[in-house]
Amino acid sequence: MIPQKLTIEGLYSYQERQNIDFFNLTEAGLFGIFGSVGSGKSSILEAISFALYGETERLNSRDKRAYNMMNLKSNRSYIEFDFINHENKLFRATREYKRNSKNFEDVKPASAVFYEFKNGTWEALDHVNAQEIIGLNYSNFKRTIIIPQGQFKEFLELGAKERTDMMKEIFNLYRFDLQDKVSSLNKKNQTQLDQLEGKLSGFETISEEHIVAQKDHLIQAKSTQENLKLEFEKVNSHYQQLKTLKSDFELLSKKETDFSELEKNKETIDAKDNQLKLYQYVSKTFSDDLKEKNRSQDLLKSTEEELKLVDEKWKSLTDNSNRLQKSKEELHPKVEALPKQKILEQDLQLLFYIKSDESGLAKNAENTIEGERFVKEFKSREDETSTKIQNQEQEISGLKSQLISSTIWIEVGEWFSKKQNLTDNLFKETTNFEANKTMIDSLDEQQKKLYLEKLSAEISILKEDKEKLQNQKNKLEVSRQLSHYSTELHDGKACPLCGSTHHPSIVIFEDVSKDLEVLAEKLLALTRQLESLEQKSKEAERLQQERNLLFQQGKLLQNSIETIELQISELEKNFNWKDFSKDNFDEFQKRKSENQNKELQLTTKDKELETSRAELHSIKKKLEKANARFLEISHENLEFKTKIASNKALLKDLNPNDYSGITEAEVQWQLENLKQENQNTETVWNQLIAEIQEVEIKLSSESTKREQFQKQVSDFNLQLEKIQNQLNESLKKSSFADLDAVLEILNQNLDEQNIQQEIQNFRIQFETLKNSISELKEKLKDFSFDENLFFKSEKLFKTKESELAEANKLAIQIAAEILRLEQEFKKKEDLLIEQARLSKRADNLKTMFNLFKGAGFVQYVSSIYLRQLCDHANVRFHRMTRNQLSLQVNDNNDFEIIDFLNEGRSRSVKTLSGGQAFQVSLSLALALAESVQSNAKAEKNFFFIDEGFGTQDVASVNIVFETLMNLQKENRIVGIISHVEELKERIPISLSIDKDEERGSLIQLNT
């Protein structure tokens, strides 16, 4: 990420809007931000983090963050940050929040919007996820790009798990977490194996032996099939001959029967033929004329009905036309007088305008008198307020001259606070030292009572005495046991010790039971005494260890007391404020309280001055408005007089003097009545003319229709007369007496086509059947048919046909079964091959699962990245420490320091001094930035440091500064925040932040 521009307003100490253009800063490669304590240096980094992530280090959402981040003199906070991400795209992040005008402490939550610069314009994004744009979450952003104050060593001191999680995100190590993927593949592979085994269970009966047996069975079935086929062909030939002869005799018998039925229907067909011919003659002679006659009669009837309707409409329109003409004659006189009425209407309108303008003149005269009184009053108030403001400004100036700068109060207050803290720490450490000394003395007294060397000697003596008594006891135990054995020996009974059955001289032992009891009591007493002494010895050793520990603590406390006393001495030397005494904190507090009271008075006076200025501004605005109104009234009066003269000149018939006693409203009433009357006359006349024209058009149209229908009725009557004459001529030529006989025949409505087809089909069928019977008789004259012989042949045919069909079916079934078995056997072979492949894959996946389980591989890769990061960091760390220290990663992925001044032994990074911790943290940050840049494939990379240089000596500062300067050659951009003046002088370009008492923090570019 490369910053481009930052805008801050109303944030912390930034009251006015401040803009930072990072172009020249980032081009330099190394730049600084300098300012005194509390000037607002760190707020710049916090503004960037908050704009991107809505998070800050100093405050969280529970700390009333919005209220506490907003400048107390501002009602709005605004942050705008432009930057380029690793894809070289330009983005903008904005956040804004406002104060509730009714509740000072109520600050509404920030509204955030992200933009991307495309095609020359800023386009709003549909999200505010900075991680998606930059590729880092907030935690890793403040470890690799912007390192806030107090957290520079965070990455160095992170736990192994947190550091591994960070490495995962920065370097996308999640891609090496393949456990779930391998598990998914393994489950999928096992599912396929299970399905495959299920499929193979259906192929248990499929084998090559079974296929060979079926092929042998097929050969036998085909041999039987061929024999049956020969026998069937011989029987079939004889059967087909008999079947054909039987069919011919049956066909002849059937045709003779059919022909007998046809002969019975011949008379009916001949009668239908004659009826059809008569119908066709009548239809041809009379049908067309009769149809034309009926059509003409229907048209005549419909035309007469339409003529009747037209006559009625023509009469109605004639009556309406006469009525409208009469109304026109009655209205005509009013229409002729209308032009004169229009002139009167125009004069009344002009007279109304004259009356209205005269009213305006009168009203302006009243307003002028009132306005002059208003101006006089506010002129007096303006003079009083101006005098009041001058007095208030003098009072404020006097108070300011008495105030001491808030920076001085803060610096002196910090000095007293530091001294008080050091004094309190000195008292605390001294008290602890005295308590430590008292405890050591107490332990010495206790140790005197438990003299350790004397205890050791007594314990040694008691142990020797106990050993002697134990030896005596052992001897007595042996004697007692032997005495027991001797009393049990008898001739012929085996000895429990040697096994002999002969016992020539048995030793007699004394009874030692009482001696053993005495020894046991002595041993018990001695053991108890020894345990008591050993307990005292342990107590003495514990007291000695505790004393040693207290002694070491006392040394540390003594060193701490000396250090604090030295710090107090140095602090007192640095007290250089002449207006205060370093030994009189109460006087400082008193003067500070007085100064605060004066500041409160000044604030009150400032508010009173602001109120007076606002009041003066308001008065001036009102006076300006009044003067503007005077000028406006003057222009209006001139305009009114001009319009009155112009309108009087336009009057034609009316004299204004005749209407001097009439009001504006009365003139308007006369005008409205006249307008309405003239408008009504025009409207009625125009409607009347339009109705007359419409009626005349309709009347003309209906007259034309009436004449046309009258002509059509006459034409239809002539046409009917002509048709009747033609029908009379046709009757004379025919054998019919009248038209009723003709209509009777035509009413039969015969289906000529179907009847004609029926007659034709009958005659063809009759002749065809007759010829077919003759041919069959000629064909069968030399043959005869035996029914019994045919039945025997048919039975034999069916038997052989059935046997051949069964043989064919069996052969087909066997062949189909062989084909199925061969196909299933091929499938079985393919499934076995696939099973072997999946089994091998299952073994491989199991090995991979064991490799990747528990994110072990990710941890391994993370450790490699961490060691590489450590190697890169050591390049600079060795140079900064003059090869005295080195950084390494142990087996637990924790950082350790190799100390070459102490035989290269390792120690915890927590043992580093403040300056050394800064050096190694800076080296790690640079190495991490290089790795991030390489991973993101960005041309440049940027990070900000907000601390650390104050912990370095002069030589170390030179080495660190040389390291930072060399980064320019590596396309690295580093920004540092510091109050170390030596750095400010050596860095070529920087920002200076000054905190003004009135305007807040102000940013200035130094080159």
PDB file of N, CA, C and O in Angstrom, residues 250-311:
ATOM      1  N   GLU A 250     -63.893 -72.824 -51.140  1.00  0.00           N
ATOM      2  CA  GLU A 250     -64.650 -71.975 -50.205  1.00  0.00           C
ATOM      3  C   GLU A 250     -64.976 -70.637 -50.845  1.00  0.00           C
ATOM      4  O   GLU A 250     -66.072 -70.094 -50.682  1.00  0.00           O
ATOM      5  N   LEU A 251     -64.051 -70.085 -51.651  1.00  0.00           N
ATOM      6  CA  LEU A 251     -64.254 -68.792 -52.313  1.00  0.00           C
ATOM      7  C   LEU A 251     -65.365 -68.890 -53.355  1.00  0.00           C
ATOM      8  O   LEU A 251     -66.210 -67.992 -53.471  1.00  0.00           O
ATOM      9  N   LEU A 252     -65.414 -69.976 -54.110  1.00  0.00           N
ATOM     10  CA  LEU A 252     -66.460 -70.172 -55.124  1.00  0.00           C
ATOM     11  C   LEU A 252     -67.835 -70.230 -54.473  1.00  0.00           C
ATOM     12  O   LEU A 252     -68.788 -69.590 -54.952  1.00  0.00           O
ATOM     13  N   SER A 253     -67.937 -70.959 -53.390  1.00  0.00           N
ATOM     14  CA  SER A 253     -69.222 -71.077 -52.695  1.00  0.00           C
ATOM     15  C   SER A 253     -69.698 -69.721 -52.194  1.00  0.00           C
ATOM     16  O   SER A 253     -70.872 -69.355 -52.332  1.00  0.00           O
ATOM     17  N   LYS A 254     -68.744 -68.928 -51.636  1.00  0.00           N
ATOM     18  CA  LYS A 254     -69.103 -67.612 -51.098  1.00  0.00           C
ATOM     19  C   LYS A 254     -69.552 -66.666 -52.208  1.00  0.00           C
ATOM     20  O   LYS A 254     -70.534 -65.908 -52.051  1.00  0.00           O
ATOM     21  N   LYS A 255     -68.851 -66.700 -53.346  1.00  0.00           N
ATOM     22  CA  LYS A 255     -69.194 -65.780 -54.436  1.00  0.00           C
ATOM     23  C   LYS A 255     -70.545 -66.112 -55.048  1.00  0.00           C
ATOM     24  O   LYS A 255     -71.302 -65.218 -55.443  1.00  0.00           O
ATOM     25  N   GLU A 256     -70.866 -67.361 -55.135  1.00  0.00           N
ATOM     26  CA  GLU A 256     -72.191 -67.750 -55.656  1.00  0.00           C
ATOM     27  C   GLU A 256     -73.285 -67.234 -54.718  1.00  0.00           C
ATOM     28  O   GLU A 256     -74.338 -66.780 -55.177  1.00  0.00           O
ATOM     29  N   THR A 257     -73.072 -67.336 -53.434  1.00  0.00           N
ATOM     30  CA  THR A 257     -74.059 -66.825 -52.462  1.00  0.00           C
ATOM     31  C   THR A 257     -74.212 -65.313 -52.614  1.00  0.00           C
ATOM     32  O   THR A 257     -75.340 -64.783 -52.609  1.00  0.00           O
ATOM     33  N   ASP A 258     -73.085 -64.584 -52.752  1.00  0.00           N
ATOM     34  CA  ASP A 258     -73.116 -63.134 -52.896  1.00  0.00           C
ATOM     35  C   ASP A 258     -73.825 -62.716 -54.182  1.00  0.00           C
ATOM     36  O   ASP A 258     -74.578 -61.733 -54.216  1.00  0.00           O
ATOM     37  N   PHE A 259     -73.620 -63.455 -55.246  1.00  0.00           N
ATOM     38  CA  PHE A 259     -74.235 -63.094 -56.531  1.00  0.00           C
ATOM     39  C   PHE A 259     -75.756 -63.249 -56.459  1.00  0.00           C
ATOM     40  O   PHE A 259     -76.508 -62.442 -57.025  1.00  0.00           O
ATOM     41  N   SER A 260     -76.224 -64.285 -55.722  1.00  0.00           N
ATOM     42  CA  SER A 260     -77.662 -64.503 -55.555  1.00  0.00           C
ATOM     43  C   SER A 260     -78.300 -63.301 -54.844  1.00  0.00           C
ATOM     44  O   SER A 260     -79.406 -62.871 -55.204  1.00  0.00           O
ATOM     45  N   GLU A 261     -77.575 -62.707 -53.824  1.00  0.00           N
ATOM     46  CA  GLU A 261     -78.079 -61.540 -53.107  1.00  0.00           C
ATOM     47  C   GLU A 261     -78.132 -60.311 -54.017  1.00  0.00           C
ATOM     48  O   GLU A 261     -79.070 -59.509 -53.954  1.00  0.00           O
ATOM     49  N   LEU A 262     -77.173 -60.181 -54.922  1.00  0.00           N
ATOM     50  CA  LEU A 262     -77.151 -59.024 -55.828  1.00  0.00           C
ATOM     51  C   LEU A 262     -78.314 -59.056 -56.808  1.00  0.00           C
ATOM     52  O   LEU A 262     -78.905 -58.019 -57.150  1.00  0.00           O
ATOM     53  N   GLU A 263     -78.672 -60.209 -57.276  1.00  0.00           N
ATOM     54  CA  GLU A 263     -79.777 -60.340 -58.219  1.00  0.00           C
ATOM     55  C   GLU A 263     -81.097 -59.896 -57.585  1.00  0.00           C
ATOM     56  O   GLU A 263     -81.970 -59.332 -58.248  1.00  0.00           O
ATOM     57  N   LYS A 264     -81.244 -60.102 -56.259  1.00  0.00           N
ATOM     58  CA  LYS A 264     -82.462 -59.691 -55.554  1.00  0.00           C
ATOM     59  C   LYS A 264     -82.565 -58.153 -55.501  1.00  0.00           C
ATOM     60  O   LYS A 264     -83.678 -57.613 -55.513  1.00  0.00           O
ATOM     61  N   ASN A 265     -81.457 -57.397 -55.455  1.00  0.00           N
ATOM     62  CA  ASN A 265     -81.457 -55.926 -55.303  1.00  0.00           C
ATOM     63  C   ASN A 265     -81.459 -55.198 -56.641  1.00  0.00           C
ATOM     64  O   ASN A 265     -81.468 -53.968 -56.670  1.00  0.00           O
ATOM     65  N   LYS A 266     -81.474 -55.890 -57.768  1.00  0.00           N
ATOM     66  CA  LYS A 266     -81.319 -55.246 -59.070  1.00  0.00           C
ATOM     67  C   LYS A 266     -82.521 -54.362 -59.402  1.00  0.00           C
ATOM     68  O   LYS A 266     -82.377 -53.237 -59.924  1.00  0.00           O
ATOM     69  N   GLU A 267     -83.777 -54.776 -59.093  1.00  0.00           N
ATOM     70  CA  GLU A 267     -84.967 -53.980 -59.398  1.00  0.00           C
ATOM     71  C   GLU A 267     -84.958 -52.651 -58.610  1.00  0.00           C
ATOM     72  O   GLU A 267     -85.317 -51.599 -59.155  1.00  0.00           O
ATOM     73  N   THR A 268     -84.555 -52.704 -57.328  1.00  0.00           N
ATOM     74  CA  THR A 268     -84.498 -51.480 -56.502  1.00  0.00           C
ATOM     75  C   THR A 268     -83.516 -50.470 -57.096  1.00  0.00           C
ATOM     76  O   THR A 268     -83.795 -49.259 -57.146  1.00  0.00           O
ATOM     77  N   ILE A 269     -82.406 -50.946 -57.567  1.00  0.00           N
ATOM     78  CA  ILE A 269     -81.386 -50.070 -58.138  1.00  0.00           C
ATOM     79  C   ILE A 269     -81.897 -49.422 -59.418  1.00  0.00           C
ATOM     80  O   ILE A 269     -81.676 -48.225 -59.664  1.00  0.00           O
ATOM     81  N   ASP A 270     -82.634 -50.173 -60.244  1.00  0.00           N
ATOM     82  CA  ASP A 270     -83.160 -49.607 -61.501  1.00  0.00           C
ATOM     83  C   ASP A 270     -84.179 -48.504 -61.199  1.00  0.00           C
ATOM     84  O   ASP A 270     -84.212 -47.466 -61.887  1.00  0.00           O
ATOM     85  N   ALA A 271     -85.046 -48.683 -60.143  1.00  0.00           N
ATOM     86  CA  ALA A 271     -86.032 -47.647 -59.777  1.00  0.00           C
ATOM     87  C   ALA A 271     -85.319 -46.370 -59.313  1.00  0.00           C
ATOM     88  O   ALA A 271     -85.721 -45.245 -59.651  1.00  0.00           O
ATOM     89  N   LYS A 272     -84.245 -46.498 -58.531  1.00  0.00           N
ATOM     90  CA  LYS A 272     -83.469 -45.328 -58.072  1.00  0.00           C
ATOM     91  C   LYS A 272     -82.850 -44.581 -59.241  1.00  0.00           C
ATOM     92  O   LYS A 272     -82.794 -43.346 -59.257  1.00  0.00           O
ATOM     93  N   ASP A 273     -82.505 -45.351 -60.282  1.00  0.00           N
ATOM     94  CA  ASP A 273     -81.870 -44.735 -61.456  1.00  0.00           C
ATOM     95  C   ASP A 273     -82.866 -43.843 -62.185  1.00  0.00           C
ATOM     96  O   ASP A 273     -82.559 -42.698 -62.575  1.00  0.00           O
ATOM     97  N   ASN A 274     -84.107 -44.299 -62.331  1.00  0.00           N
ATOM     98  CA  ASN A 274     -85.144 -43.518 -63.023  1.00  0.00           C
ATOM     99  C   ASN A 274     -85.511 -42.267 -62.219  1.00  0.00           C
ATOM    100  O   ASN A 274     -85.704 -41.174 -62.785  1.00  0.00           O
ATOM    101  N   GLN A 275     -85.656 -42.420 -60.885  1.00  0.00           N
ATOM    102  CA  GLN A 275     -85.997 -41.270 -60.020  1.00  0.00           C
ATOM    103  C   GLN A 275     -84.916 -40.183 -60.098  1.00  0.00           C
ATOM    104  O   GLN A 275     -85.221 -38.991 -60.156  1.00  0.00           O
ATOM    105  N   LEU A 276     -83.678 -40.601 -60.135  1.00  0.00           N
ATOM    106  CA  LEU A 276     -82.566 -39.659 -60.191  1.00  0.00           C
ATOM    107  C   LEU A 276     -82.570 -38.877 -61.491  1.00  0.00           C
ATOM    108  O   LEU A 276     -82.328 -37.653 -61.503  1.00  0.00           O
ATOM    109  N   LYS A 277     -82.881 -39.533 -62.605  1.00  0.00           N
ATOM    110  CA  LYS A 277     -82.869 -38.850 -63.900  1.00  0.00           C
ATOM    111  C   LYS A 277     -83.959 -37.787 -63.955  1.00  0.00           C
ATOM    112  O   LYS A 277     -83.740 -36.684 -64.482  1.00  0.00           O
ATOM    113  N   LEU A 278     -85.185 -38.050 -63.395  1.00  0.00           N
ATOM    114  CA  LEU A 278     -86.272 -37.063 -63.392  1.00  0.00           C
ATOM    115  C   LEU A 278     -85.882 -35.843 -62.530  1.00  0.00           C
ATOM    116  O   LEU A 278     -86.108 -34.690 -62.925  1.00  0.00           O
ATOM    117  N   TYR A 279     -85.297 -36.093 -61.385  1.00  0.00           N
ATOM    118  CA  TYR A 279     -84.890 -34.995 -60.468  1.00  0.00           C
ATOM    119  C   TYR A 279     -83.851 -34.099 -61.143  1.00  0.00           C
ATOM    120  O   TYR A 279     -83.911 -32.862 -61.040  1.00  0.00           O
ATOM    121  N   GLN A 280     -82.907 -34.742 -61.863  1.00  0.00           N
ATOM    122  CA  GLN A 280     -81.853 -33.962 -62.520  1.00  0.00           C
ATOM    123  C   GLN A 280     -82.430 -33.081 -63.628  1.00  0.00           C
ATOM    124  O   GLN A 280     -81.990 -31.951 -63.814  1.00  0.00           O
ATOM    125  N   TYR A 281     -83.478 -33.563 -64.357  1.00  0.00           N
ATOM    126  CA  TYR A 281     -84.100 -32.773 -65.436  1.00  0.00           C
ATOM    127  C   TYR A 281     -84.812 -31.545 -64.855  1.00  0.00           C
ATOM    128  O   TYR A 281     -84.632 -30.415 -65.340  1.00  0.00           O
ATOM    129  N   VAL A 282     -85.608 -31.723 -63.802  1.00  0.00           N
ATOM    130  CA  VAL A 282     -86.353 -30.614 -63.201  1.00  0.00           C
ATOM    131  C   VAL A 282     -85.403 -29.573 -62.612  1.00  0.00           C
ATOM    132  O   VAL A 282     -85.598 -28.361 -62.766  1.00  0.00           O
ATOM    133  N   SER A 283     -84.347 -30.065 -61.936  1.00  0.00           N
ATOM    134  CA  SER A 283     -83.389 -29.160 -61.319  1.00  0.00           C
ATOM    135  C   SER A 283     -82.689 -28.308 -62.366  1.00  0.00           C
ATOM    136  O   SER A 283     -82.506 -27.101 -62.186  1.00  0.00           O
ATOM    137  N   LYS A 284     -82.380 -28.914 -63.493  1.00  0.00           N
ATOM    138  CA  LYS A 284     -81.667 -28.193 -64.547  1.00  0.00           C
ATOM    139  C   LYS A 284     -82.557 -27.144 -65.187  1.00  0.00           C
ATOM    140  O   LYS A 284     -82.108 -26.058 -65.541  1.00  0.00           O
ATOM    141  N   THR A 285     -83.881 -27.430 -65.319  1.00  0.00           N
ATOM    142  CA  THR A 285     -84.803 -26.532 -66.042  1.00  0.00           C
ATOM    143  C   THR A 285     -85.297 -25.386 -65.168  1.00  0.00           C
ATOM    144  O   THR A 285     -85.377 -24.229 -65.623  1.00  0.00           O
ATOM    145  N   PHE A 286     -85.649 -25.624 -63.890  1.00  0.00           N
ATOM    146  CA  PHE A 286     -86.332 -24.614 -63.061  1.00  0.00           C
ATOM    147  C   PHE A 286     -85.519 -24.076 -61.874  1.00  0.00           C
ATOM    148  O   PHE A 286     -85.856 -23.035 -61.310  1.00  0.00           O
ATOM    149  N   SER A 287     -84.504 -24.749 -61.447  1.00  0.00           N
ATOM    150  CA  SER A 287     -83.847 -24.416 -60.166  1.00  0.00           C
ATOM    151  C   SER A 287     -83.246 -23.009 -60.143  1.00  0.00           C
ATOM    152  O   SER A 287     -83.469 -22.247 -59.210  1.00  0.00           O
ATOM    153  N   ASP A 288     -82.550 -22.589 -61.191  1.00  0.00           N
ATOM    154  CA  ASP A 288     -81.871 -21.281 -61.183  1.00  0.00           C
ATOM    155  C   ASP A 288     -82.865 -20.136 -61.121  1.00  0.00           C
ATOM    156  O   ASP A 288     -82.679 -19.163 -60.370  1.00  0.00           O
ATOM    157  N   ASP A 289     -83.981 -20.240 -61.961  1.00  0.00           N
ATOM    158  CA  ASP A 289     -84.959 -19.150 -61.950  1.00  0.00           C
ATOM    159  C   ASP A 289     -85.665 -19.042 -60.606  1.00  0.00           C
ATOM    160  O   ASP A 289     -85.958 -17.932 -60.133  1.00  0.00           O
ATOM    161  N   LEU A 290     -85.975 -20.173 -59.982  1.00  0.00           N
ATOM    162  CA  LEU A 290     -86.645 -20.138 -58.683  1.00  0.00           C
ATOM    163  C   LEU A 290     -85.745 -19.506 -57.601  1.00  0.00           C
ATOM    164  O   LEU A 290     -86.210 -18.732 -56.767  1.00  0.00           O
ATOM    165  N   LYS A 291     -84.440 -19.836 -57.629  1.00  0.00           N
ATOM    166  CA  LYS A 291     -83.508 -19.266 -56.652  1.00  0.00           C
ATOM    167  C   LYS A 291     -83.373 -17.763 -56.835  1.00  0.00           C
ATOM    168  O   LYS A 291     -83.364 -16.993 -55.864  1.00  0.00           O
ATOM    169  N   GLU A 292     -83.336 -17.293 -58.080  1.00  0.00           N
ATOM    170  CA  GLU A 292     -83.206 -15.865 -58.355  1.00  0.00           C
ATOM    171  C   GLU A 292     -84.444 -15.115 -57.907  1.00  0.00           C
ATOM    172  O   GLU A 292     -84.374 -13.997 -57.386  1.00  0.00           O
ATOM    173  N   LYS A 293     -85.622 -15.762 -58.091  1.00  0.00           N
ATOM    174  CA  LYS A 293     -86.871 -15.145 -57.671  1.00  0.00           C
ATOM    175  C   LYS A 293     -86.897 -14.958 -56.147  1.00  0.00           C
ATOM    176  O   LYS A 293     -87.253 -13.879 -55.650  1.00  0.00           O
ATOM    177  N   ASN A 294     -86.515 -15.991 -55.420  1.00  0.00           N
ATOM    178  CA  ASN A 294     -86.506 -15.894 -53.950  1.00  0.00           C
ATOM    179  C   ASN A 294     -85.530 -14.832 -53.461  1.00  0.00           C
ATOM    180  O   ASN A 294     -85.803 -14.074 -52.532  1.00  0.00           O
ATOM    181  N   ARG A 295     -84.344 -14.746 -54.089  1.00  0.00           N
ATOM    182  CA  ARG A 295     -83.328 -13.766 -53.674  1.00  0.00           C
ATOM    183  C   ARG A 295     -83.816 -12.336 -53.893  1.00  0.00           C
ATOM    184  O   ARG A 295     -83.672 -11.465 -53.035  1.00  0.00           O
ATOM    185  N   SER A 296     -84.487 -12.114 -55.061  1.00  0.00           N
ATOM    186  CA  SER A 296     -84.985 -10.767 -55.378  1.00  0.00           C
ATOM    187  C   SER A 296     -86.094 -10.360 -54.421  1.00  0.00           C
ATOM    188  O   SER A 296     -86.204  -9.192 -54.014  1.00  0.00           O
ATOM    189  N   GLN A 297     -86.958 -11.310 -54.049  1.00  0.00           N
ATOM    190  CA  GLN A 297     -88.032 -10.993 -53.105  1.00  0.00           C
ATOM    191  C   GLN A 297     -87.445 -10.604 -51.730  1.00  0.00           C
ATOM    192  O   GLN A 297     -87.939  -9.661 -51.092  1.00  0.00           O
ATOM    193  N   ASP A 298     -86.395 -11.309 -51.276  1.00  0.00           N
ATOM    194  CA  ASP A 298     -85.767 -10.996 -49.987  1.00  0.00           C
ATOM    195  C   ASP A 298     -85.111  -9.618 -50.016  1.00  0.00           C
ATOM    196  O   ASP A 298     -85.234  -8.830 -49.060  1.00  0.00           O
ATOM    197  N   LEU A 299     -84.458  -9.264 -51.117  1.00  0.00           N
ATOM    198  CA  LEU A 299     -83.799  -7.962 -51.227  1.00  0.00           C
ATOM    199  C   LEU A 299     -84.823  -6.838 -51.263  1.00  0.00           C
ATOM    200  O   LEU A 299     -84.613  -5.765 -50.675  1.00  0.00           O
ATOM    201  N   LEU A 300     -85.943  -7.078 -51.956  1.00  0.00           N
ATOM    202  CA  LEU A 300     -86.985  -6.059 -52.038  1.00  0.00           C
ATOM    203  C   LEU A 300     -87.553  -5.776 -50.649  1.00  0.00           C
ATOM    204  O   LEU A 300     -87.770  -4.611 -50.275  1.00  0.00           O
ATOM    205  N   LYS A 301     -87.768  -6.805 -49.873  1.00  0.00           N
ATOM    206  CA  LYS A 301     -88.344  -6.635 -48.550  1.00  0.00           C
ATOM    207  C   LYS A 301     -87.390  -5.833 -47.634  1.00  0.00           C
ATOM    208  O   LYS A 301     -87.811  -4.910 -46.932  1.00  0.00           O
ATOM    209  N   SER A 302     -86.097  -6.179 -47.605  1.00  0.00           N
ATOM    210  CA  SER A 302     -85.138  -5.487 -46.740  1.00  0.00           C
ATOM    211  C   SER A 302     -84.945  -4.034 -47.167  1.00  0.00           C
ATOM    212  O   SER A 302     -84.823  -3.137 -46.322  1.00  0.00           O
ATOM    213  N   THR A 303     -84.998  -3.775 -48.497  1.00  0.00           N
ATOM    214  CA  THR A 303     -84.828  -2.397 -48.992  1.00  0.00           C
ATOM    215  C   THR A 303     -86.007  -1.536 -48.599  1.00  0.00           C
ATOM    216  O   THR A 303     -85.856  -0.358 -48.233  1.00  0.00           O
ATOM    217  N   GLU A 304     -87.235  -2.079 -48.667  1.00  0.00           N
ATOM    218  CA  GLU A 304     -88.416  -1.320 -48.264  1.00  0.00           C
ATOM    219  C   GLU A 304     -88.362  -0.961 -46.778  1.00  0.00           C
ATOM    220  O   GLU A 304     -88.767   0.145 -46.375  1.00  0.00           O
ATOM    221  N   GLU A 305     -87.857  -1.876 -45.938  1.00  0.00           N
ATOM    222  CA  GLU A 305     -87.740  -1.595 -44.499  1.00  0.00           C
ATOM    223  C   GLU A 305     -86.724  -0.475 -44.249  1.00  0.00           C
ATOM    224  O   GLU A 305     -86.958   0.418 -43.424  1.00  0.00           O
ATOM    225  N   GLU A 306     -85.580  -0.496 -44.921  1.00  0.00           N
ATOM    226  CA  GLU A 306     -84.567   0.541 -44.747  1.00  0.00           C
ATOM    227  C   GLU A 306     -85.081   1.896 -45.236  1.00  0.00           C
ATOM    228  O   GLU A 306     -84.781   2.939 -44.636  1.00  0.00           O
ATOM    229  N   LEU A 307     -85.881   1.902 -46.317  1.00  0.00           N
ATOM    230  CA  LEU A 307     -86.456   3.145 -46.849  1.00  0.00           C
ATOM    231  C   LEU A 307     -87.385   3.775 -45.816  1.00  0.00           C
ATOM    232  O   LEU A 307     -87.424   4.994 -45.643  1.00  0.00           O
ATOM    233  N   LYS A 308     -88.104   2.951 -45.097  1.00  0.00           N
ATOM    234  CA  LYS A 308     -89.019   3.439 -44.065  1.00  0.00           C
ATOM    235  C   LYS A 308     -88.241   4.149 -42.948  1.00  0.00           C
ATOM    236  O   LYS A 308     -88.628   5.224 -42.488  1.00  0.00           O
ATOM    237  N   LEU A 309     -87.129   3.567 -42.517  1.00  0.00           N
ATOM    238  CA  LEU A 309     -86.298   4.157 -41.455  1.00  0.00           C
ATOM    239  C   LEU A 309     -85.689   5.480 -41.914  1.00  0.00           C
ATOM    240  O   LEU A 309     -85.642   6.453 -41.147  1.00  0.00           O
ATOM    241  N   VAL A 310     -85.214   5.524 -43.149  1.00  0.00           N
ATOM    242  CA  VAL A 310     -84.610   6.750 -43.678  1.00  0.00           C
ATOM    243  C   VAL A 310     -85.628   7.870 -43.745  1.00  0.00           C
ATOM    244  O   VAL A 310     -85.342   9.039 -43.475  1.00  0.00           O
ATOM    245  N   ASP A 311     -86.889   7.571 -44.152  1.00  0.00           N
ATOM    246  CA  ASP A 311     -87.942   8.580 -44.205  1.00  0.00           C
ATOM    247  C   ASP A 311     -88.182   9.197 -42.835  1.00  0.00           C
ATOM    248  O   ASP A 311     -88.338  10.423 -42.708  1.00  0.00           O
TER     249      ASP A 311
END
